[in-house]
Coordinates of C-alpha atoms and ligand atoms in Angstrom, one line a residue:
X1 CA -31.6 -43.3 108.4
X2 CA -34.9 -44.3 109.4
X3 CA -38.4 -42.9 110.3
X4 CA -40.5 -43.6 113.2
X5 CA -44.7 -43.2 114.1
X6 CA -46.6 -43.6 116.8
X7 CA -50.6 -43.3 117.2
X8 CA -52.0 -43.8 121.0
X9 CA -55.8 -43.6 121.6
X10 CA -57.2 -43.8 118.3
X11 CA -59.8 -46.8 116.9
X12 CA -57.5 -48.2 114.0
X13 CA -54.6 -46.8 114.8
X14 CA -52.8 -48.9 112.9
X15 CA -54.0 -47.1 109.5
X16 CA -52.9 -44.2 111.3
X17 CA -49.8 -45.1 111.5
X18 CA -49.5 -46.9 107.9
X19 CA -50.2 -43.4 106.6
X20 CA -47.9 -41.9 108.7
X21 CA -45.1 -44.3 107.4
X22 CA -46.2 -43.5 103.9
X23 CA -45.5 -39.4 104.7
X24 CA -42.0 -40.6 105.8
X25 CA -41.4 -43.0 103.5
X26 CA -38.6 -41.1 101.9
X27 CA -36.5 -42.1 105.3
X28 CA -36.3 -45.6 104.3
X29 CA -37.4 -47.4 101.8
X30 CA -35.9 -51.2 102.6
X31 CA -38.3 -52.5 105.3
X32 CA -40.7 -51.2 107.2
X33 CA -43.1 -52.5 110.1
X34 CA -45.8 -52.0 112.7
X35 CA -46.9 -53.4 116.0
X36 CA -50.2 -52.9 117.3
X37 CA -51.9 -53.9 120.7
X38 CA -55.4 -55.2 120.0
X39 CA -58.5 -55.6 122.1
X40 CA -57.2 -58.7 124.0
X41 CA -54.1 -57.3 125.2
X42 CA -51.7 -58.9 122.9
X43 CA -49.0 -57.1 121.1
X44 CA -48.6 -58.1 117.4
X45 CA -45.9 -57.4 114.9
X46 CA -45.9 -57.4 111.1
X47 CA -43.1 -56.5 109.3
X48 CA -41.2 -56.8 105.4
X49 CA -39.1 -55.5 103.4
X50 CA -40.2 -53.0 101.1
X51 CA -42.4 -50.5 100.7
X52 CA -45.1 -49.4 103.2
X53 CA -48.2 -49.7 100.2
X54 CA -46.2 -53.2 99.2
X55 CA -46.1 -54.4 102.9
X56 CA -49.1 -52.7 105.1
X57 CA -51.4 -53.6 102.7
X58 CA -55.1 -53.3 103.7
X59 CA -55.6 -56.7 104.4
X60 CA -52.8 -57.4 106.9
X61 CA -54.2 -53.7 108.3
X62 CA -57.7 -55.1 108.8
X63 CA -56.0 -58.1 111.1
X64 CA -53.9 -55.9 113.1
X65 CA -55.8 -53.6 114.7
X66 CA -56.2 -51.7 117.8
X67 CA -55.9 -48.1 119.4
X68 CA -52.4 -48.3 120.1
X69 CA -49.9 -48.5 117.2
X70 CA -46.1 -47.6 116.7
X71 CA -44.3 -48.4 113.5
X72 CA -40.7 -47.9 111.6
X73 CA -39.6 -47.2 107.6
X74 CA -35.6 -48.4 107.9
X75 CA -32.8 -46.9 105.5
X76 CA -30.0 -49.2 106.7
X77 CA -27.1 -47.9 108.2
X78 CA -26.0 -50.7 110.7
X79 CA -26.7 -53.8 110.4
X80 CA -27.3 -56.2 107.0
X81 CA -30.2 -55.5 104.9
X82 CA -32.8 -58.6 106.2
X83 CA -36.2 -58.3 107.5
X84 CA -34.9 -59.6 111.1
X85 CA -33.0 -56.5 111.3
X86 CA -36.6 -54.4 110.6
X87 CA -38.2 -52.6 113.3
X88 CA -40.3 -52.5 115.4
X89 CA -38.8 -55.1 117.8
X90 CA -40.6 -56.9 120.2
X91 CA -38.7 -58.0 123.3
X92 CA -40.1 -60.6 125.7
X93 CA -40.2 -59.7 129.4
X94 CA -40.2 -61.8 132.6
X95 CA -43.8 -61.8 133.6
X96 CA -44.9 -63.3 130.4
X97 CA -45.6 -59.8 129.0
X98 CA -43.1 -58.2 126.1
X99 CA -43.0 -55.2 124.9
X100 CA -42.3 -53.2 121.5
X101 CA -39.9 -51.0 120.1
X102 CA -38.7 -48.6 117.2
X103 CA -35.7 -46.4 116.7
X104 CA -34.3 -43.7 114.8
X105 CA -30.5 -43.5 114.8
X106 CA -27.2 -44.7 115.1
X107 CA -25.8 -46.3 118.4
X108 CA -22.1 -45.0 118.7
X109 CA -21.2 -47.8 121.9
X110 CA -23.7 -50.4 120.2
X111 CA -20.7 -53.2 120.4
X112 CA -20.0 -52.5 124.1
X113 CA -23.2 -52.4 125.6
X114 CA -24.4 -55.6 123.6
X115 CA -21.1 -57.6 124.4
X116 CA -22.3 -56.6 128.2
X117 CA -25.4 -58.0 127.9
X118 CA -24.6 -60.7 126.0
X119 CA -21.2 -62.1 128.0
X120 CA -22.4 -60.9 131.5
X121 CA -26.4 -61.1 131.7
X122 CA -27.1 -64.3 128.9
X123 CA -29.5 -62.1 127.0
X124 CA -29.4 -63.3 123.0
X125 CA -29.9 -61.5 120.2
X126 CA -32.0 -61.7 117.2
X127 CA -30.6 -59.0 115.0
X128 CA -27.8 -56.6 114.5
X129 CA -29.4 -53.7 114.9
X130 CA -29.9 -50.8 117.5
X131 CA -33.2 -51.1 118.3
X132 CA -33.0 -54.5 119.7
X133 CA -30.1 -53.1 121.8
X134 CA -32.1 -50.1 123.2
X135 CA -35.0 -52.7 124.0
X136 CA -32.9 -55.4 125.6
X137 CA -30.9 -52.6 127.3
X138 CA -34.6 -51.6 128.9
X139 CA -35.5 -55.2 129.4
X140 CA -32.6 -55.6 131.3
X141 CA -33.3 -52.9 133.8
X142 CA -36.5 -53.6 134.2
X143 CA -36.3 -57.6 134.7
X144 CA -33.1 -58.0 136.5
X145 CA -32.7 -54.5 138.3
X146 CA -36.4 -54.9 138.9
X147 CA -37.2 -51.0 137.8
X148 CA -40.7 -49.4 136.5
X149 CA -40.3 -49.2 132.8
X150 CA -40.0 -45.6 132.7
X151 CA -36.8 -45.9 134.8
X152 CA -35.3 -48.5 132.6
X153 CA -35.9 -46.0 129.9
X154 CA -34.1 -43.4 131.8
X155 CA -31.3 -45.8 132.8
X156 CA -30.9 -46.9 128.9
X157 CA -31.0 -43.3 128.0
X158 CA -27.6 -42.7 130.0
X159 CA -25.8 -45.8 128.9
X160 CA -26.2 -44.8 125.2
X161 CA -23.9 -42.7 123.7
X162 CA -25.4 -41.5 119.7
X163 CA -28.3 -40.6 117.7
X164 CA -32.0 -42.5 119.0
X165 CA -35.3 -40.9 118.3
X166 CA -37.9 -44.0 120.0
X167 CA -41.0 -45.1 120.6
X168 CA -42.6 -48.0 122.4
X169 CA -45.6 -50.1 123.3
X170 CA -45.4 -51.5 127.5
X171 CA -48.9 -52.9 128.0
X172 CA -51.7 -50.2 127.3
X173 CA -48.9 -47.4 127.2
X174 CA -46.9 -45.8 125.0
X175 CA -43.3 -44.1 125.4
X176 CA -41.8 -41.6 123.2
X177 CA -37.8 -40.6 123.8
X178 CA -35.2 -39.0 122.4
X179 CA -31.6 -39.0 123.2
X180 CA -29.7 -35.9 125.2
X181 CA -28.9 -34.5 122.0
X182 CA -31.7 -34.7 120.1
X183 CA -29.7 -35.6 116.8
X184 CA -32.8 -36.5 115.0
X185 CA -36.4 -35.1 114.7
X186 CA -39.1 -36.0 116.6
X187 CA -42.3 -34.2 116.5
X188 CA -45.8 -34.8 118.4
X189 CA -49.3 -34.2 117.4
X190 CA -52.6 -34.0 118.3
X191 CA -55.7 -35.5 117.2
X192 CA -59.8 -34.0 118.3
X193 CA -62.8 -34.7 117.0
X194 CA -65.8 -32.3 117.2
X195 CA -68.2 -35.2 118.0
X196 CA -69.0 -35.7 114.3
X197 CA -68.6 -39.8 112.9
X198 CA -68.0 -42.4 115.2
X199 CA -64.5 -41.4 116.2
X200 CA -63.1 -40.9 119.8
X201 CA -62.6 -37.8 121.2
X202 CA -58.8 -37.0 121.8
X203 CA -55.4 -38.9 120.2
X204 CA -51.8 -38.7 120.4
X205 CA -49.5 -39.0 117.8
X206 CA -45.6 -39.1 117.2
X207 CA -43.7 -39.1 114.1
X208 CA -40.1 -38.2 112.9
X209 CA -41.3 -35.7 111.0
X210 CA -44.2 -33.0 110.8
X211 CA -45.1 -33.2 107.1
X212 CA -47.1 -36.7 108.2
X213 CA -49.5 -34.5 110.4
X214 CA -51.3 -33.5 107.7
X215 CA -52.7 -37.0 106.7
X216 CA -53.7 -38.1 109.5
X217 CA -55.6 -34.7 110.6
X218 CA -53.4 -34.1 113.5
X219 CA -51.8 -30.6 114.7
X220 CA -48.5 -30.5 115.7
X221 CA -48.0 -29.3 119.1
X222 CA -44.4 -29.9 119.4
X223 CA -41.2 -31.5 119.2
X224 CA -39.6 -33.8 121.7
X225 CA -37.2 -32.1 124.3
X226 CA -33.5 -33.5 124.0
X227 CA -33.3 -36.0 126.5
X228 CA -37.0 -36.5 127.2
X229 CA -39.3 -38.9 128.0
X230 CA -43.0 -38.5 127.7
X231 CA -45.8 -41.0 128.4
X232 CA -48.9 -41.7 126.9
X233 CA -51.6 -43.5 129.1
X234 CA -55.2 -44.1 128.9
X235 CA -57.7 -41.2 130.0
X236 CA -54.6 -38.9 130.7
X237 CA -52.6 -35.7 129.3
X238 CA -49.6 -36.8 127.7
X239 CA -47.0 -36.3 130.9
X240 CA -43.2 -35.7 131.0
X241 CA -40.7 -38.3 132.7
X242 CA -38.1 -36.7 132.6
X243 CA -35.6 -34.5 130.8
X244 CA -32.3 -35.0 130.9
X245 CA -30.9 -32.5 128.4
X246 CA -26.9 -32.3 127.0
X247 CA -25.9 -30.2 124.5
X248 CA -28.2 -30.0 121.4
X249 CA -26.3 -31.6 118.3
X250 CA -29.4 -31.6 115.7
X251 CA -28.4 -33.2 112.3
X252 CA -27.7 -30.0 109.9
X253 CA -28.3 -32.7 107.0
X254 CA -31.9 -33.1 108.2
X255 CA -32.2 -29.8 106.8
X256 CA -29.9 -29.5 103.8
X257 CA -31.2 -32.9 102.5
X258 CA -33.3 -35.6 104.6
X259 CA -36.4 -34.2 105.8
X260 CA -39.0 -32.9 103.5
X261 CA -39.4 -29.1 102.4
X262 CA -43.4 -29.1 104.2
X263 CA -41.4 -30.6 107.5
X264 CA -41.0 -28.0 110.9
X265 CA -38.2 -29.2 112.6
X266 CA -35.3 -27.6 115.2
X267 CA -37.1 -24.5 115.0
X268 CA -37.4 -24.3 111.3
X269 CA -39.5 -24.5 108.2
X270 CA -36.8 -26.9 106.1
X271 CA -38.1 -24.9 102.8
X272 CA -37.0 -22.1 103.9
X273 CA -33.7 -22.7 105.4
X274 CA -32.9 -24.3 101.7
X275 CA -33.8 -21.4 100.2
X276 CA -31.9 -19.2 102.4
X277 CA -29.1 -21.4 101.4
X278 CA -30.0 -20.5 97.8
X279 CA -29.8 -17.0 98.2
X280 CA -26.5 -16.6 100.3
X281 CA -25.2 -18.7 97.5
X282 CA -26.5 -16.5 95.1
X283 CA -25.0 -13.1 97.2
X284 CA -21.7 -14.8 96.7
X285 CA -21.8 -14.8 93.1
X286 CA -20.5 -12.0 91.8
X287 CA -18.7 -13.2 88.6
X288 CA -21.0 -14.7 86.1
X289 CA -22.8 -12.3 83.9
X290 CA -26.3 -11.6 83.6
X291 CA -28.0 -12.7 80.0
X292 CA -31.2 -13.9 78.9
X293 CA -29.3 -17.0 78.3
X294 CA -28.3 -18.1 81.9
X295 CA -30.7 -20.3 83.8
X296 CA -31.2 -21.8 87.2
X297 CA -32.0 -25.8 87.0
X298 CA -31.9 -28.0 90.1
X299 CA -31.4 -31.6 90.0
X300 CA -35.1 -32.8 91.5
X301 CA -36.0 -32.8 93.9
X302 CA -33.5 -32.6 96.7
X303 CA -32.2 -28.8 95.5
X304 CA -35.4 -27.8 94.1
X305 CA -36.1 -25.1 97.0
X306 CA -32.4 -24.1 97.1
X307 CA -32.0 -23.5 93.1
X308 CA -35.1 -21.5 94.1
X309 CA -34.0 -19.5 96.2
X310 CA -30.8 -19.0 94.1
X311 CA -32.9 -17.5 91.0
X312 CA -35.3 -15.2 92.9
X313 CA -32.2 -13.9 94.5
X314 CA -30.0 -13.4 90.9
X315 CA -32.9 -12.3 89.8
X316 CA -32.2 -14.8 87.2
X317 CA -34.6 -17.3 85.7
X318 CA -35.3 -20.6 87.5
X319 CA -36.4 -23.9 85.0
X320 CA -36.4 -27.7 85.3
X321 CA -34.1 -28.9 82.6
X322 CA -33.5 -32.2 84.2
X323 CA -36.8 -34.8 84.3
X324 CA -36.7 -37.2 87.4
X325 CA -38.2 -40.6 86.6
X326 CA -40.5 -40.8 90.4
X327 CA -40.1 -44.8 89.5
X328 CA -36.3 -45.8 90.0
X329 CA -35.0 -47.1 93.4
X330 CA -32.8 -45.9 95.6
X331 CA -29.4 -45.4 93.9
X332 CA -27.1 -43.6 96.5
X333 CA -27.0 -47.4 98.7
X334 CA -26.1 -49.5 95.5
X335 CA -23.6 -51.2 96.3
X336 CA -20.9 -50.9 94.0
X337 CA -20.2 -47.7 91.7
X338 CA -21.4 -49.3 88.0
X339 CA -24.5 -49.6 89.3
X340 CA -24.3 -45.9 91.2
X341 CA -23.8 -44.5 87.9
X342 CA -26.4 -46.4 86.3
X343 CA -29.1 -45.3 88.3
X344 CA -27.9 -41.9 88.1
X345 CA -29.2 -42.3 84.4
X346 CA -32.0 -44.4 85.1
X347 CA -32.9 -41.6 87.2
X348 CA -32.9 -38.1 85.1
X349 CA -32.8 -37.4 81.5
X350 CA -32.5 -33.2 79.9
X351 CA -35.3 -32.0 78.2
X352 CA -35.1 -32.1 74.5
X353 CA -33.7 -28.7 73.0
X354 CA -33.9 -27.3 76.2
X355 CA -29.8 -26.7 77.3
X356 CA -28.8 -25.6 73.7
X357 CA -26.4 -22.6 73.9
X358 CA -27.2 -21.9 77.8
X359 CA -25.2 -21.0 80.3
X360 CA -26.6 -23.3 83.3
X361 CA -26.4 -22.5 86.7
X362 CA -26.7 -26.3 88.4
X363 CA -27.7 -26.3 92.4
X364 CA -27.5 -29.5 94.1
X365 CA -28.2 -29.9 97.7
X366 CA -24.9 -31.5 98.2
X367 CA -22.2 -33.8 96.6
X368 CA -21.0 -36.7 98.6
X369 CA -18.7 -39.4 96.5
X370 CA -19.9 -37.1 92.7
X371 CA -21.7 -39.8 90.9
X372 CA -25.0 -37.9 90.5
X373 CA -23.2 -34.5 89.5
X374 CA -20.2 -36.2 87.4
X375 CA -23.1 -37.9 85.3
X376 CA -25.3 -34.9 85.6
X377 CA -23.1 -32.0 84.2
X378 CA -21.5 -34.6 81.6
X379 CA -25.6 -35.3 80.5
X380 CA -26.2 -31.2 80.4
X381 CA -23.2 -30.9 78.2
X382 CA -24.2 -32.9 76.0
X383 CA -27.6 -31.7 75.9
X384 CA -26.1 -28.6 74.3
X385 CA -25.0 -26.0 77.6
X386 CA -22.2 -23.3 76.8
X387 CA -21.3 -23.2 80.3
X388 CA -21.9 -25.2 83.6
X389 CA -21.8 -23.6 86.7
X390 CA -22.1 -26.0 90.1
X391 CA -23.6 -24.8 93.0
X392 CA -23.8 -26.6 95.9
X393 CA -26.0 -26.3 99.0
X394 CA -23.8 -27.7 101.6
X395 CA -20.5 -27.3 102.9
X396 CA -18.0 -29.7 101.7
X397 CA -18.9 -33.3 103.3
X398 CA -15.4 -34.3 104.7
X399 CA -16.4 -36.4 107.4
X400 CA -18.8 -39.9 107.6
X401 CA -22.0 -39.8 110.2
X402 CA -21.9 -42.1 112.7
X403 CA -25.0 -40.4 114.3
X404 CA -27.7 -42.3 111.3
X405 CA -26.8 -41.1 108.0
X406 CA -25.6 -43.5 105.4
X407 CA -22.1 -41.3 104.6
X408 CA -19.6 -43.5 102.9
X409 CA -16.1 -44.0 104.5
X410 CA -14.0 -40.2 104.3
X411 CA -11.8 -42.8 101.3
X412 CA -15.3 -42.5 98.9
X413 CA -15.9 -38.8 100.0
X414 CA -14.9 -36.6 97.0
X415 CA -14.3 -33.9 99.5
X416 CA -12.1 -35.3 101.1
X417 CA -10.1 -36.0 99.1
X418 CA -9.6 -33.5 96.0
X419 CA -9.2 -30.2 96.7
X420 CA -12.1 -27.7 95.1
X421 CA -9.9 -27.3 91.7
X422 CA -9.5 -31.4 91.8
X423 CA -13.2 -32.2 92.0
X424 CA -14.0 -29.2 89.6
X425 CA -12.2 -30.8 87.0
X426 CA -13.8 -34.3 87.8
X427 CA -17.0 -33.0 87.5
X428 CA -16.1 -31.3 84.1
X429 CA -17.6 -28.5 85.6
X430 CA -16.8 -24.5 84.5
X431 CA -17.0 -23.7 87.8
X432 CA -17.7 -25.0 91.8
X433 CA -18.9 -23.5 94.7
X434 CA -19.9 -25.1 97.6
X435 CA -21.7 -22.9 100.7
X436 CA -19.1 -22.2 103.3
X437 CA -19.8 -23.8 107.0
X438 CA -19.7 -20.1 108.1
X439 CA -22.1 -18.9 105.9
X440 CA -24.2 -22.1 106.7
X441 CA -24.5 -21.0 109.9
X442 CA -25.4 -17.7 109.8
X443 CA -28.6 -18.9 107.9
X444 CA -29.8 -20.9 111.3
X445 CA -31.7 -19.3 114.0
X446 CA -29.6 -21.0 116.6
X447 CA -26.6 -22.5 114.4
X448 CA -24.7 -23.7 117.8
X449 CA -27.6 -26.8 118.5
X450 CA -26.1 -28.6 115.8
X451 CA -23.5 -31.2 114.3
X452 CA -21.6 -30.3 112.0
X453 CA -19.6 -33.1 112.0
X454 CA -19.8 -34.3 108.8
X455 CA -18.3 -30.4 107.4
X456 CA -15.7 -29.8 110.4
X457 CA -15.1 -33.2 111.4
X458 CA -16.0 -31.7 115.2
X459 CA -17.5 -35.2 116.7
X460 CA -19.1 -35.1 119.7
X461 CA -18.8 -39.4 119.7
X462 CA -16.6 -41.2 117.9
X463 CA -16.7 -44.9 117.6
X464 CA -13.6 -46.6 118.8
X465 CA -11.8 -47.1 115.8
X466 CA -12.4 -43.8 114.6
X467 CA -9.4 -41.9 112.5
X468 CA -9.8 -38.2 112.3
X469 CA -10.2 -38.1 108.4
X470 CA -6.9 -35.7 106.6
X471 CA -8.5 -31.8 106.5
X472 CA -8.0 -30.2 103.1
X473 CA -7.9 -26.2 103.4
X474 CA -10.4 -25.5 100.3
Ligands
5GP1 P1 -23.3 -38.3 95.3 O1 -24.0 -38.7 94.0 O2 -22.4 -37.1 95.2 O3 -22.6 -39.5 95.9 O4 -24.4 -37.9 96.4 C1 -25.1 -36.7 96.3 C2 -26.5 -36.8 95.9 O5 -27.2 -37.8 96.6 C3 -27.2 -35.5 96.0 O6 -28.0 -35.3 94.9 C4 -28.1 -35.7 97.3 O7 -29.4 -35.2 97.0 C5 -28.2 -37.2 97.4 N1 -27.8 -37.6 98.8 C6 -27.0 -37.0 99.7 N2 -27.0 -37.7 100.9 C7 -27.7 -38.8 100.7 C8 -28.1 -39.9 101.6 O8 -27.7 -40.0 102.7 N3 -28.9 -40.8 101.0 C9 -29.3 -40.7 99.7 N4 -30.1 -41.6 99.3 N5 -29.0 -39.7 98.9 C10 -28.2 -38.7 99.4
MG2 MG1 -30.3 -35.3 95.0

């Protein structure tokens, strides 16, 4: 998973876009990177790995600067973990002139369509990763099929089957495209200025989510079409290329657990769909009693807004038992399962006294292999609870994303392999629910524009050496 930002038209857009990376940061937090065209013409890239305030720091901002800005936080999912494999990408083109690139998503015919270019055209390869692809790909239709860049973009955008949300920087414009599916966000503001400080008058600005709008002062007009392509040029309206729409597969995890609660995306606010979630969880539990001894806890912050919801629902109190330390890493990509477990408790600790004698209801957003909620309810037990009730804000994950989400192989999915009694006892857990797929949808204001892949195994692309995963009834 990965965020992308664009700024077009603005003196130091490159801050722009820095803070804009910062708002997304939470959709990766390996590498990140800009590129920026200056004054002169030239098209410069900086990029690390790390975090955008450990990378884009202000000195490095002050030396690459110019109106015209894109730049990329990566979470990887394809492709090793090195700063050649960071984004954006610049890719040379014949006349001397190159251009740069950033993607969000997962390329489903990556192997293919590289092999092409690599065994049939001679074009070489500096990383592993799909943003170089969609950038040669372009480079390739533009230099040897001689096309206008916004046809090569078109072009690319039919040979590539999975998940891209991109932007790029050809001369002194700016592209913004999604695929025909639109599997991940993409969301365009607006920047005026009422004539006050020495700021231009109008700006443009893309990101993969909504929530970074706010930083940067910029309104959110709207999101990208599936299957459009939108230019940004100087002293013009933002115009349409094309769209070339195919049936909407939006990313239902974007909402149960990637995007952040103050993002608007596919139609919705993301707090509320999770609490919606919490309360048709809530409507289906019918069989713990009510007592001034039951409480609601999430595990922070992912299932804060669906434990929410939960409570107000039940009518039943809602409390943070669990502390989150803000300070610990990523531990869902650590590599092996000792570590998984350590970070786990690295990560949250029970308040003192606070469990004794309780009968907990527990809301996670989801449970994919059960390292944070095996640790978790094992940690709440001993911090006193009578009782431990799981509640989960998903549908069972049964199925790995090939469309940009870092889901483990369908072998390290609890899900898929325990039945609901099976993981119930490995969690040490009084009871499990999970929200039903059904019930999920029912929640959505248009619940057939998405992939549900990962819950019903119903893949729109599957790579070649794909194996439908065994379905388990409950
Ligand atoms: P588990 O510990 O069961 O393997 O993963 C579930 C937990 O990790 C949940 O608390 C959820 O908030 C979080 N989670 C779910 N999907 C992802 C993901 O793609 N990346 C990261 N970093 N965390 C995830
Ligand atoms: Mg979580």
């Amino acid at each position: 998973m990965c965020g992308i930002a664009g700024v077009f038209n603005v003196a130091n857009a490159q801050n722009l876009v820095a803070n804009i990376l910062f708002s997304i940061q939470h959709r990766g937090q390996e590498s990140c990177g800009i590129s920026v065209r200056t004054e002169s013409g030239n098209v410069l890239t900086y990029k690390g790995m790390g975090l955008v305030k450990h990378v884009l720091l202000p000195q490095i901002l002050e030396k690459y600067s110019g109106k015209i800005a894109i730049g990329h936080v990566r979470y990887p999912t394809a492709g090793k973990s090195n700063v050649v494999n960071s984004q954006p990408h610049s890719i040379e083109l014949a006349e001397g002139a190159h251009m740069s690139v950033c993607s969000n998503g997962d390329i489903i015919n990556y192997s293919e369509l590289r092999n092409e270019l690599e065994t049939e055209h001679g074009f070489t390869f500096k990383s592993d990763n799909d943003g170089e692809l969609i950038g040669r790909l372009i480079a390739f239709h533009h230099v040897v099929h001689k096309k206008p860049i916004a046809e090569a973009i078109f072009e690319t955008q039919q040979q590539l089957k999975g998940a891209f949300s991109t932007v790029l920087i050809y001369r002194d414009t700016m592209y913004g495209f999604r695929d025909p599916h639109a599997f991940r966000p993409f969301s365009i503001g607006h920047i005026s200025w009422d004539g006050e400080g020495e700021m231009p008058s109008e700006g443009t600005v893309f990101a993969s989510e909504s929530c970074a709008f706010g930083i940067v002062g910029a309104r959110h007009v709207r999101d990208l079409e599936p299957g459009e392509i939108v230019k940004l040029e100087k002293s013009k309206p933002m115009s349409v290329v094309k769209i070339s729409p195919k049936k909407r597969q939006h990313c239902v995890f974007e909402l149960i657990y990637f995007s952040r609660p103050d993002s608007e995306l596919f139609d919705e606010y993301v707090y509320d769909v999770r609490n919606k979630i919490g309360a048709t969880l809530a409507r289906m539990d019918n069989d713990i009693p009510a007592g001034d001894d039951l409480v609601v806890i999430s595990v922070p912050d992912s299932s804060n807004f669906v434990a929410l919801g939960y409570a107000e629902e039940k009518k039943v109190r809602f409390d943070m038992g669990l502390l989150r330390n803000h300070y610990v890493g990523r531990t869902f990509t650590r590599p092996d399962q000792a570590q998984r477990d350590e970070g786990v408790r690295q990560k949250f600790n029970p308040l003192p006294g606070f469990f004794k004698g309780k009968r907990v209801i527990l809301v996670d957003d989801s449970i994919v292999r059960g390292t944070t909620l095996k640790k978790i309810v094992s940690m709440v037990r001993g911090a006193g609870a009578k009782e431990i009730h799981v509640r989960i804000g998903s549908p069972r994950v049964i199925g790995s994303c090939y469309y940009g989400i870092d889901t483990p192989t369908s072998n390290e999915l609890i899900a898929a392999q325990k039945s609901l009694e099976e993981i119930t006892a490995y969690l040490k857990a009084d009871s499990l629910k999970y929200t039903p797929v059904d019930a999920f949808q029912s929640i959505l204001k248009h619940f057939n524009r998405y992939c549900f892949a990962c819950f019903n195994l119903d893949y729109i692309y599957q790579p070649a050496d794909f194996s439908i995963p065994t379905k388990r009834v409950n």
